[in-house]
Amino acid sequence: MEEKSYSHLKSGSDIRGIAVQSEEHEVTLTIEAIRDITKAFVKWLADKTGKTALKIAVGYDVRISSEAIYSAVYRSIAVESGCTIINCGISSTPCMFTLLKESNWDCDASIMITASHLPYDRNGLKFFTPEGGLNGSDISDIIAIAEKGEFLPKAIGGMEEKSYMDEYCRKLVGIVRTGTGKSAPLFGKRIIVDAGNGVGGFFVKKVLQQLGAITDGSINLNPDGNFPAHAPNPEDTVAINALCDAVVASKAELGIIFDTDVDRAAVVDGNGMLINRNNLIALTAATVLADGPATIVTDSVTSDGLTDFIEKLGGKHVRFKRGYRNVIDEALRINAAGGHCPLAIETSGHAAFADNYYMDDGAYLICKLLITYAMQAQKRQKLSDLISGLVSPAEEDEVRVKFNSQSVNFRTEGDRIIKELKFWADEDKRLSLAHSYEGARINFPEDFGDGWTLVRQSVHDPVLPINFASRKVGGNNTMARYIYYILAKYPFLDVTGLKQYIDSEN
């Protein structure tokens, strides 16, 4: 029997790969891989629950490959594993988890077919049990089962068709009504959405309009798996500019942007001010900390100004590893140890609240902010007023350095590079190392960069992302030159992009 290998499809706590053939890329997420990994998930779930007659809900986003992948998943569950599949159709990722909390659905697990914000030719699988999303070690175990071909005995199961999206939307509406004490708290307010042609267009009619909002001026609501307008990503510059322009053109008081599967979001206020990354974390933290002192967990690239902001509000800021599952797991660990951590949030816009099962849900995040927005509007204030005390860096950038040799073990070499960077920073009396759960975070003094840089390993790719933040213009260039001097000596690193960044800042 030919030995199979699927480890290249592991992406943190998900399965992801190229699902559409093109001149640039060969398909890596093959139908065979989908079938094997799905059957492996069913076997893993059977071992975990002690059940073989499992019921698994499956939804998918609007990608052009999603329906073909669903067909493979259906066959694996209902035709080859003897289980029941519930076809939920086009769904958001958070919706596919939330339905597991409904007793009348009586599901053992769910699968979401999506590649989040990635280009149209990518796709993947996200797995959920009633306890939450799977972690990286779970995915490794499932891949090992798939590679060995150790599946449940072949048997015929069943299939139902049922969507949870309408019920999910009613819950979102109820959250805002309960939080504001009003049935139409957004009455007369112009609030628009850019769904990026992904799943998130539902939010306009089924949430905002139900709360009384005027939504004229919303853009890119029609599902289109080619994503013709822009990348469906709240961090994409083109996407952000499109929403900012739409807010100004429609004279909206608030703009909302989602990624493809609605597990991330960002907002723009009526002046066209973008609230994402550190701003979004600060705003969400302010909302949470209004209820009293708490710990806020973020990823590792957040600013020093954010730490000061959270502490002034009576909170504690814990930076942890990049990856939404990592920050969620750290929040769970803090609570298990007796702490109080109601929020785990990444700069990318993944926000997970304790009162929502720590599910990273972009629509739920927006509903929490809509409650705050409505309360601010009553006081004739804006959302952005809540973060007026946040001190932002004068400069903030990220450069990604790739490994240019596939023969190199990028995990091993990446660890070695980070250790050597820490050595250099420790030896250089001008610098100091800041505590970080990942990578090397180096503080630079006022006369030499006046900020910090973080070099870490990518969660998913053979890349070293380098983040810079400085309190003065030109500081990032100083820090970049220092890091370039060290990294340029490694022949297996492509430092071209870092050199271009340095030169462009001159």
Short mmCIF file of C-alpha atoms in Angstrom, two decimals:
data_model
loop_
_atom_site.label_atom_id
_atom_site.label_comp_id
_atom_site.label_asym_id
_atom_site.label_seq_id
_atom_site.Cartn_x
_atom_site.Cartn_y
_atom_site.Cartn_z
CA MET A 1 0.00 0.00 0.00
CA GLU A 2 1.30 3.45 -0.94
CA GLU A 3 2.27 5.45 2.13
CA LYS A 4 0.20 8.62 2.48
CA SER A 5 1.35 11.91 3.93
CA TYR A 6 -1.03 14.70 4.95
CA SER A 7 1.05 16.64 7.48
CA HIS A 8 1.59 19.45 4.94
CA LEU A 9 -2.15 20.20 5.18
CA LYS A 10 -2.02 20.98 8.89
CA SER A 11 -2.36 24.73 9.50
CA GLY A 12 -2.34 25.39 13.23
CA SER A 13 -5.62 23.91 14.43
CA ASP A 14 -7.14 23.62 10.94
CA ILE A 15 -6.69 21.71 7.71
CA ARG A 16 -5.87 23.98 4.75
CA GLY A 17 -4.52 23.61 1.25
CA ILE A 18 -4.83 24.56 -2.41
CA ALA A 19 -8.16 23.28 -3.71
CA VAL A 20 -8.28 24.83 -7.18
CA GLN A 21 -5.82 24.08 -9.98
CA SER A 22 -4.09 27.08 -11.55
CA GLU A 23 -0.98 27.88 -13.58
CA GLU A 24 0.74 28.95 -10.37
CA HIS A 25 -0.33 26.14 -8.04
CA GLU A 26 -0.98 22.42 -8.02
CA VAL A 27 -3.86 21.11 -5.93
CA THR A 28 -2.72 19.92 -2.50
CA LEU A 29 -6.11 19.58 -0.82
CA THR A 30 -7.21 16.67 -2.98
CA ILE A 31 -10.55 14.88 -2.78
CA GLU A 32 -8.70 11.79 -1.57
CA ALA A 33 -7.11 13.82 1.23
CA ILE A 34 -10.50 15.28 2.20
CA ARG A 35 -12.09 11.84 2.34
CA ASP A 36 -9.27 10.29 4.36
CA ILE A 37 -9.04 13.18 6.84
CA THR A 38 -12.83 13.28 7.29
CA LYS A 39 -12.98 9.52 7.92
CA ALA A 40 -10.08 9.93 10.34
CA PHE A 41 -11.99 12.64 12.19
CA VAL A 42 -14.98 10.32 12.48
CA LYS A 43 -12.73 7.56 13.86
CA TRP A 44 -11.08 10.00 16.28
CA LEU A 45 -14.51 11.18 17.41
CA ALA A 46 -15.78 7.62 17.84
CA ASP A 47 -12.77 6.79 20.01
CA LYS A 48 -13.30 9.96 22.04
CA THR A 49 -17.06 9.49 22.62
CA GLY A 50 -17.34 5.70 22.59
CA LYS A 51 -20.06 6.05 19.93
CA THR A 52 -20.13 4.85 16.33
CA ALA A 53 -23.60 6.06 15.31
CA LEU A 54 -22.47 9.67 15.24
CA LYS A 55 -24.34 12.74 14.01
CA ILE A 56 -22.14 15.40 12.42
CA ALA A 57 -23.28 18.79 11.07
CA VAL A 58 -21.41 20.20 8.07
CA GLY A 59 -21.48 23.73 6.65
CA TYR A 60 -19.39 25.58 4.12
CA ASP A 61 -18.46 29.05 2.94
CA VAL A 62 -18.92 30.45 -0.58
CA ARG A 63 -15.63 29.31 -2.12
CA ILE A 64 -15.85 27.81 -5.60
CA SER A 65 -14.44 24.52 -4.31
CA SER A 66 -16.71 24.21 -1.25
CA GLU A 67 -19.53 22.18 -2.78
CA ALA A 68 -17.14 19.61 -4.27
CA ILE A 69 -15.42 19.27 -0.91
CA TYR A 70 -18.80 18.93 0.81
CA SER A 71 -19.62 16.02 -1.52
CA ALA A 72 -16.41 14.28 -0.43
CA VAL A 73 -17.16 14.96 3.24
CA TYR A 74 -20.73 13.65 2.79
CA ARG A 75 -19.47 10.45 1.25
CA SER A 76 -16.91 9.95 4.01
CA ILE A 77 -19.46 10.40 6.81
CA ALA A 78 -22.71 8.99 5.47
CA VAL A 79 -21.61 6.41 2.88
CA GLU A 80 -18.32 5.08 4.21
CA SER A 81 -18.51 5.54 8.02
CA GLY A 82 -22.12 4.69 8.77
CA CYS A 83 -22.89 8.03 10.43
CA THR A 84 -25.51 10.74 9.92
CA ILE A 85 -24.58 14.03 8.28
CA ILE A 86 -26.64 17.21 8.59
CA ASN A 87 -26.14 19.43 5.57
CA CYS A 88 -26.31 23.00 6.91
CA GLY A 89 -25.45 24.62 3.57
CA ILE A 90 -23.76 28.03 3.43
CA SER A 91 -22.95 28.96 7.02
CA SER A 92 -20.59 31.01 9.13
CA THR A 93 -17.92 29.23 11.12
CA PRO A 94 -19.20 30.42 14.54
CA CYS A 95 -22.70 29.26 13.60
CA MET A 96 -21.37 25.74 13.03
CA PHE A 97 -20.00 25.63 16.57
CA THR A 98 -22.96 27.32 18.25
CA LEU A 99 -25.43 24.72 16.98
CA LEU A 100 -23.56 22.09 19.00
CA LYS A 101 -24.83 23.85 22.13
CA GLU A 102 -28.44 23.32 21.07
CA SER A 103 -29.96 20.22 22.66
CA ASN A 104 -32.57 19.89 19.91
CA TRP A 105 -29.82 19.45 17.32
CA ASP A 106 -28.27 16.57 19.25
CA CYS A 107 -25.00 16.66 17.25
CA ASP A 108 -21.76 15.04 18.31
CA ALA A 109 -19.57 17.36 16.25
CA SER A 110 -19.49 19.72 13.30
CA ILE A 111 -17.23 20.50 10.36
CA MET A 112 -16.86 23.85 8.61
CA ILE A 113 -15.46 23.89 5.09
CA THR A 114 -13.50 27.15 4.79
CA ALA A 115 -10.06 28.68 4.41
CA SER A 116 -11.06 31.87 6.22
CA HIS A 117 -9.49 34.94 4.57
CA LEU A 118 -7.16 33.06 2.19
CA PRO A 119 -7.41 33.46 -1.63
CA TYR A 120 -10.18 31.87 -3.67
CA ASP A 121 -8.11 28.83 -4.64
CA ARG A 122 -7.60 27.72 -1.02
CA ASN A 123 -9.97 25.76 1.17
CA GLY A 124 -9.92 23.64 4.29
CA LEU A 125 -11.68 22.05 7.23
CA LYS A 126 -12.36 23.28 10.75
CA PHE A 127 -13.54 20.72 13.30
CA PHE A 128 -15.65 21.30 16.40
CA THR A 129 -16.96 19.26 19.30
CA PRO A 130 -19.35 20.64 21.94
CA GLU A 131 -16.26 21.53 24.00
CA GLY A 132 -14.95 23.85 21.27
CA GLY A 133 -12.60 23.87 18.33
CA LEU A 134 -9.90 21.25 18.07
CA ASN A 135 -6.32 22.18 18.92
CA GLY A 136 -3.11 21.51 17.01
CA SER A 137 -2.36 18.21 18.74
CA ASP A 138 -5.86 16.95 17.91
CA ILE A 139 -5.25 17.73 14.24
CA SER A 140 -1.93 15.88 14.37
CA ASP A 141 -3.72 12.84 15.82
CA ILE A 142 -6.35 12.93 13.08
CA ILE A 143 -3.70 13.22 10.38
CA ALA A 144 -1.88 10.21 11.85
CA ILE A 145 -5.12 8.17 11.65
CA ALA A 146 -5.67 9.31 8.05
CA GLU A 147 -2.15 8.34 7.02
CA LYS A 148 -2.56 4.87 8.52
CA GLY A 149 -6.02 4.41 7.02
CA GLU A 150 -7.47 3.25 10.32
CA PHE A 151 -11.16 4.11 9.78
CA LEU A 152 -14.51 2.82 11.02
CA PRO A 153 -15.86 -0.22 9.17
CA LYS A 154 -17.62 0.78 5.97
CA ALA A 155 -21.36 1.21 6.47
CA ILE A 156 -24.26 3.30 5.16
CA GLY A 157 -25.52 6.10 7.36
CA GLY A 158 -28.03 8.91 6.78
CA MET A 159 -28.43 12.53 5.72
CA GLU A 160 -30.60 15.47 6.80
CA GLU A 161 -30.75 19.01 5.43
CA LYS A 162 -31.21 21.79 7.97
CA SER A 163 -29.70 25.27 8.41
CA TYR A 164 -29.00 26.92 11.75
CA MET A 165 -28.28 30.40 10.38
CA ASP A 166 -31.72 31.93 11.00
CA GLU A 167 -31.80 30.72 14.59
CA TYR A 168 -28.22 31.92 15.10
CA CYS A 169 -29.18 35.40 13.81
CA ARG A 170 -32.17 35.56 16.16
CA LYS A 171 -29.80 34.88 19.04
CA LEU A 172 -27.52 37.71 17.93
CA VAL A 173 -30.45 40.11 17.76
CA GLY A 174 -31.54 38.98 21.22
CA ILE A 175 -28.08 39.67 22.64
CA VAL A 176 -28.18 43.31 21.51
CA ARG A 177 -31.76 43.82 22.65
CA THR A 178 -31.02 42.38 26.07
CA GLY A 179 -27.79 44.37 26.39
CA THR A 180 -29.47 47.67 25.53
CA GLY A 181 -32.93 47.04 26.96
CA LYS A 182 -34.50 48.17 23.68
CA SER A 183 -36.13 46.30 20.81
CA ALA A 184 -34.74 48.69 18.17
CA PRO A 185 -31.63 50.23 19.76
CA LEU A 186 -30.16 51.16 16.36
CA PHE A 187 -33.28 52.91 15.07
CA GLY A 188 -32.39 55.59 12.54
CA LYS A 189 -28.65 54.85 12.72
CA ARG A 190 -26.92 54.30 9.38
CA ILE A 191 -24.64 51.29 9.80
CA ILE A 192 -23.13 49.58 6.78
CA VAL A 193 -21.37 46.28 6.14
CA ASP A 194 -18.65 45.14 3.75
CA ALA A 195 -18.98 41.35 3.60
CA GLY A 196 -16.20 40.94 1.04
CA ASN A 197 -18.53 38.68 -1.01
CA GLY A 198 -18.18 36.08 1.72
CA VAL A 199 -20.78 34.65 4.09
CA GLY A 200 -21.30 37.79 6.19
CA GLY A 201 -23.94 39.51 4.06
CA PHE A 202 -26.58 37.94 6.32
CA PHE A 203 -25.73 40.46 9.03
CA VAL A 204 -27.44 43.30 7.17
CA LYS A 205 -31.01 42.01 6.88
CA LYS A 206 -31.08 39.46 9.67
CA VAL A 207 -29.34 41.45 12.40
CA LEU A 208 -28.86 45.17 11.72
CA GLN A 209 -32.23 45.82 10.09
CA GLN A 210 -33.98 43.83 12.81
CA LEU A 211 -32.44 46.25 15.31
CA GLY A 212 -33.70 49.28 13.41
CA ALA A 213 -30.53 50.27 11.54
CA ILE A 214 -30.47 51.87 8.10
CA THR A 215 -28.06 49.80 6.00
CA ASP A 216 -28.08 51.62 2.64
CA GLY A 217 -24.50 51.93 1.41
CA SER A 218 -23.44 48.40 2.39
CA ILE A 219 -21.13 46.80 -0.15
CA ASN A 220 -20.02 43.40 -1.43
CA LEU A 221 -22.92 41.54 0.17
CA ASN A 222 -23.56 39.03 -2.62
CA PRO A 223 -21.76 35.70 -2.10
CA ASP A 224 -19.08 35.15 -4.75
CA GLY A 225 -16.33 32.60 -4.17
CA ASN A 226 -13.97 34.41 -6.54
CA PHE A 227 -13.95 37.43 -4.16
CA PRO A 228 -13.94 39.96 -7.02
CA ALA A 229 -13.95 43.16 -4.94
CA HIS A 230 -11.03 42.52 -2.61
CA ALA A 231 -9.57 39.93 -0.26
CA PRO A 232 -12.19 39.07 2.41
CA ASN A 233 -9.86 40.09 5.20
CA PRO A 234 -10.30 42.85 7.83
CA GLU A 235 -6.54 43.44 7.73
CA ASP A 236 -6.26 43.80 3.94
CA THR A 237 -5.44 47.39 2.92
CA VAL A 238 -7.71 47.38 -0.15
CA ALA A 239 -10.59 45.95 1.89
CA ILE A 240 -10.12 48.49 4.68
CA ASN A 241 -9.97 51.40 2.23
CA ALA A 242 -13.13 50.17 0.49
CA LEU A 243 -15.06 50.22 3.77
CA CYS A 244 -13.65 53.59 4.86
CA ASP A 245 -14.66 55.10 1.50
CA ALA A 246 -18.13 53.55 1.74
CA VAL A 247 -18.64 54.95 5.25
CA VAL A 248 -17.72 58.44 4.14
CA ALA A 249 -19.72 58.24 0.88
CA SER A 250 -22.89 57.00 2.59
CA LYS A 251 -22.44 59.26 5.63
CA ALA A 252 -22.74 56.20 7.83
CA GLU A 253 -22.16 56.38 11.55
CA LEU A 254 -20.48 52.98 11.65
CA GLY A 255 -18.99 50.51 9.19
CA ILE A 256 -18.41 46.80 9.76
CA ILE A 257 -16.16 44.42 7.85
CA PHE A 258 -16.04 40.62 8.14
CA ASP A 259 -13.72 37.97 6.80
CA THR A 260 -15.09 35.16 4.60
CA ASP A 261 -16.46 32.91 7.33
CA VAL A 262 -17.29 35.66 9.87
CA ASP A 263 -14.99 34.60 12.68
CA ARG A 264 -13.15 37.95 12.43
CA ALA A 265 -14.29 41.55 12.16
CA ALA A 266 -13.26 45.20 12.39
CA VAL A 267 -15.12 48.52 12.40
CA VAL A 268 -14.83 52.05 11.03
CA ASP A 269 -16.39 55.02 12.81
CA GLY A 270 -18.33 57.85 11.20
CA ASN A 271 -15.18 59.87 10.57
CA GLY A 272 -13.64 57.03 8.59
CA MET A 273 -11.34 56.07 11.47
CA LEU A 274 -10.39 52.41 11.30
CA ILE A 275 -10.76 50.45 14.52
CA ASN A 276 -8.81 47.23 14.14
CA ARG A 277 -5.68 45.60 15.57
CA ASN A 278 -4.59 47.42 18.78
CA ASN A 279 -7.51 49.88 18.49
CA LEU A 280 -10.03 47.04 18.27
CA ILE A 281 -8.47 45.23 21.22
CA ALA A 282 -8.50 48.41 23.27
CA LEU A 283 -12.16 49.09 22.46
CA THR A 284 -13.18 45.51 23.24
CA ALA A 285 -11.14 45.53 26.45
CA ALA A 286 -12.79 48.79 27.52
CA THR A 287 -16.19 47.17 26.98
CA VAL A 288 -15.22 44.15 29.09
CA LEU A 289 -13.41 46.07 31.82
CA ALA A 290 -16.46 48.27 32.39
CA ASP A 291 -17.74 45.28 34.40
CA GLY A 292 -14.67 45.28 36.67
CA PRO A 293 -11.01 44.19 36.80
CA ALA A 294 -10.04 41.26 34.59
CA THR A 295 -7.21 39.72 32.61
CA ILE A 296 -7.15 40.27 28.85
CA VAL A 297 -5.14 37.79 26.78
CA THR A 298 -3.78 38.92 23.41
CA ASP A 299 -1.25 37.62 20.94
CA SER A 300 2.39 38.62 21.08
CA VAL A 301 2.47 41.55 18.64
CA THR A 302 0.34 44.00 20.59
CA SER A 303 1.74 47.40 21.54
CA ASP A 304 3.15 48.71 24.81
CA GLY A 305 0.55 51.47 24.61
CA LEU A 306 -2.18 48.83 24.72
CA THR A 307 -0.71 47.39 27.91
CA ASP A 308 -0.75 50.86 29.53
CA PHE A 309 -4.34 51.40 28.34
CA ILE A 310 -5.59 48.11 29.81
CA GLU A 311 -3.79 48.67 33.11
CA LYS A 312 -5.23 52.18 33.50
CA LEU A 313 -8.70 50.62 33.21
CA GLY A 314 -7.87 48.21 36.03
CA GLY A 315 -7.08 45.23 33.84
CA LYS A 316 -4.09 42.96 33.41
CA HIS A 317 -2.63 42.40 29.94
CA VAL A 318 -1.13 38.98 29.14
CA ARG A 319 0.62 38.57 25.79
CA PHE A 320 0.71 35.00 24.49
CA LYS A 321 1.54 33.15 21.29
CA ARG A 322 0.09 34.09 17.90
CA GLY A 323 -2.76 31.88 16.77
CA TYR A 324 -6.37 32.27 17.88
CA ARG A 325 -6.43 28.82 19.45
CA ASN A 326 -3.32 29.67 21.47
CA VAL A 327 -4.80 32.81 23.05
CA ILE A 328 -8.05 30.97 23.77
CA ASP A 329 -6.19 28.11 25.45
CA GLU A 330 -4.24 30.57 27.59
CA ALA A 331 -7.46 32.24 28.71
CA LEU A 332 -8.87 28.84 29.66
CA ARG A 333 -5.68 28.04 31.58
CA ILE A 334 -5.88 31.32 33.52
CA ASN A 335 -9.50 30.66 34.48
CA ALA A 336 -8.74 27.07 35.47
CA ALA A 337 -6.02 28.41 37.78
CA GLY A 338 -8.54 30.66 39.53
CA GLY A 339 -8.10 33.81 37.46
CA HIS A 340 -10.72 35.86 35.68
CA CYS A 341 -10.19 36.19 31.93
CA PRO A 342 -13.37 37.09 30.02
CA LEU A 343 -11.63 37.93 26.72
CA ALA A 344 -8.98 36.37 24.47
CA ILE A 345 -8.29 38.37 21.31
CA GLU A 346 -5.77 38.45 18.47
CA THR A 347 -4.70 41.56 16.58
CA SER A 348 -6.10 39.88 13.44
CA GLY A 349 -9.63 40.34 14.83
CA HIS A 350 -10.25 36.88 16.31
CA ALA A 351 -12.10 37.68 19.56
CA ALA A 352 -13.33 35.02 21.98
CA PHE A 353 -15.51 35.87 24.99
CA ALA A 354 -16.05 33.70 28.05
CA ASP A 355 -19.78 34.32 27.84
CA ASN A 356 -19.79 32.87 24.31
CA TYR A 357 -17.96 29.62 25.07
CA TYR A 358 -14.63 31.21 23.99
CA MET A 359 -15.68 30.87 20.37
CA ASP A 360 -13.94 33.37 18.12
CA ASP A 361 -17.03 34.89 16.52
CA GLY A 362 -16.83 38.10 14.49
CA ALA A 363 -20.61 38.62 14.51
CA TYR A 364 -20.77 38.16 18.29
CA LEU A 365 -17.91 40.66 18.71
CA ILE A 366 -19.79 43.19 16.61
CA CYS A 367 -22.97 42.66 18.63
CA LYS A 368 -21.06 43.37 21.84
CA LEU A 369 -19.70 46.55 20.25
CA LEU A 370 -23.17 47.51 18.98
CA ILE A 371 -24.39 47.46 22.58
CA THR A 372 -21.57 49.80 23.54
CA TYR A 373 -22.21 51.91 20.43
CA ALA A 374 -25.87 52.34 21.35
CA MET A 375 -24.97 53.34 24.92
CA GLN A 376 -22.38 55.82 23.65
CA ALA A 377 -24.91 57.29 21.21
CA GLN A 378 -27.30 57.96 24.10
CA LYS A 379 -24.53 60.07 25.66
CA ARG A 380 -23.84 61.73 22.26
CA GLN A 381 -20.44 60.10 22.20
CA LYS A 382 -18.69 57.79 19.72
CA LEU A 383 -17.07 54.40 20.05
CA SER A 384 -13.69 55.97 19.32
CA ASP A 385 -14.09 58.23 22.38
CA LEU A 386 -13.59 55.13 24.54
CA ILE A 387 -10.06 54.65 23.20
CA SER A 388 -8.97 58.28 23.13
CA GLY A 389 -6.46 57.42 25.87
CA LEU A 390 -4.72 54.75 23.80
CA VAL A 391 -1.21 55.85 22.83
CA SER A 392 -0.41 54.41 19.41
CA PRO A 393 3.09 53.93 17.99
CA ALA A 394 4.33 56.55 15.54
CA GLU A 395 5.24 53.67 13.25
CA GLU A 396 4.05 50.08 13.15
CA ASP A 397 5.05 47.57 10.45
CA GLU A 398 5.48 43.89 9.71
CA VAL A 399 7.98 42.31 7.32
CA ARG A 400 7.94 38.60 6.52
CA VAL A 401 11.26 36.84 5.87
CA LYS A 402 10.91 33.54 4.02
CA PHE A 403 13.03 30.42 4.15
CA ASN A 404 14.30 30.03 0.58
CA SER A 405 15.41 26.40 0.83
CA GLN A 406 12.94 23.53 1.17
CA SER A 407 15.75 21.26 2.31
CA VAL A 408 16.00 23.24 5.55
CA ASN A 409 13.94 22.24 8.58
CA PHE A 410 12.45 25.70 9.07
CA ARG A 411 11.14 24.93 12.56
CA THR A 412 14.56 23.84 13.82
CA GLU A 413 16.45 26.62 12.08
CA GLY A 414 13.86 29.18 13.13
CA ASP A 415 14.33 28.21 16.77
CA ARG A 416 18.10 28.52 16.37
CA ILE A 417 17.81 31.99 14.80
CA ILE A 418 15.56 33.21 17.62
CA LYS A 419 18.01 31.89 20.23
CA GLU A 420 20.86 33.72 18.51
CA LEU A 421 18.83 36.94 18.33
CA LYS A 422 18.24 36.69 22.07
CA PHE A 423 21.99 36.18 22.55
CA TRP A 424 22.79 39.30 20.50
CA ALA A 425 20.22 41.36 22.41
CA ASP A 426 21.57 40.11 25.72
CA GLU A 427 25.15 40.98 24.77
CA ASP A 428 24.31 44.43 23.40
CA LYS A 429 24.10 46.74 26.43
CA ARG A 430 21.83 49.17 24.53
CA LEU A 431 19.08 46.57 24.23
CA SER A 432 16.89 44.52 26.53
CA LEU A 433 14.74 41.44 26.09
CA ALA A 434 11.06 41.73 26.92
CA HIS A 435 9.15 38.72 28.20
CA SER A 436 7.46 36.92 25.31
CA TYR A 437 5.87 33.49 25.04
CA GLU A 438 7.18 33.21 21.50
CA GLY A 439 10.06 34.54 19.47
CA ALA A 440 12.49 37.25 20.51
CA ARG A 441 10.93 40.58 21.54
CA ILE A 442 13.70 43.17 21.82
CA ASN A 443 13.39 46.66 23.34
CA PHE A 444 15.40 49.46 21.70
CA PRO A 445 16.26 52.66 23.64
CA GLU A 446 15.14 56.19 22.76
CA ASP A 447 18.35 57.05 20.88
CA PHE A 448 18.41 53.76 18.98
CA GLY A 449 15.00 52.93 17.49
CA ASP A 450 12.85 53.98 20.45
CA GLY A 451 10.55 50.96 20.32
CA TRP A 452 10.54 47.20 20.00
CA THR A 453 10.81 44.44 17.45
CA LEU A 454 9.52 40.88 17.62
CA VAL A 455 10.96 38.08 15.50
CA ARG A 456 8.91 34.90 15.66
CA GLN A 457 7.98 31.82 13.68
CA SER A 458 4.79 31.81 11.63
CA VAL A 459 1.98 29.63 12.94
CA HIS A 460 1.40 28.19 9.48
CA ASP A 461 4.25 28.85 7.03
CA PRO A 462 8.06 28.65 6.61
CA VAL A 463 8.33 32.33 7.44
CA LEU A 464 9.80 34.56 10.14
CA PRO A 465 7.37 37.47 10.63
CA ILE A 466 9.15 40.53 12.05
CA ASN A 467 7.06 43.20 13.77
CA PHE A 468 8.38 46.69 14.43
CA ALA A 469 6.83 49.47 16.52
CA SER A 470 8.50 52.78 17.33
CA ARG A 471 7.52 55.89 19.24
CA LYS A 472 9.18 58.11 16.63
CA VAL A 473 9.27 58.35 12.85
CA GLY A 474 12.33 56.58 11.47
CA GLY A 475 12.71 54.31 14.47
CA ASN A 476 11.50 51.22 12.63
CA ASN A 477 14.21 51.69 10.01
CA THR A 478 16.89 51.75 12.71
CA MET A 479 15.60 48.53 14.25
CA ALA A 480 15.18 46.89 10.85
CA ARG A 481 18.80 47.60 9.97
CA TYR A 482 19.94 45.95 13.19
CA ILE A 483 17.84 42.83 12.55
CA TYR A 484 18.93 42.72 8.89
CA TYR A 485 22.58 42.69 9.92
CA ILE A 486 21.95 39.51 11.92
CA LEU A 487 19.60 37.67 9.57
CA ALA A 488 21.58 38.36 6.39
CA LYS A 489 24.24 35.85 7.45
CA TYR A 490 21.85 32.89 7.13
CA PRO A 491 22.08 31.64 3.52
CA PHE A 492 18.72 29.84 3.69
CA LEU A 493 16.80 33.06 4.50
CA ASP A 494 15.45 35.37 1.81
CA VAL A 495 16.02 38.80 3.35
CA THR A 496 15.19 40.68 0.13
CA GLY A 497 11.91 41.98 1.51
CA LEU A 498 13.60 43.24 4.67
CA LYS A 499 16.25 45.03 2.61
CA GLN A 500 13.57 46.59 0.40
CA TYR A 501 11.72 47.78 3.50
CA ILE A 502 14.91 49.43 4.82
CA ASP A 503 15.64 51.10 1.49
CA SER A 504 12.06 52.32 1.06
CA GLU A 505 12.23 54.10 4.41
CA ASN A 506 15.32 56.11 3.48
#
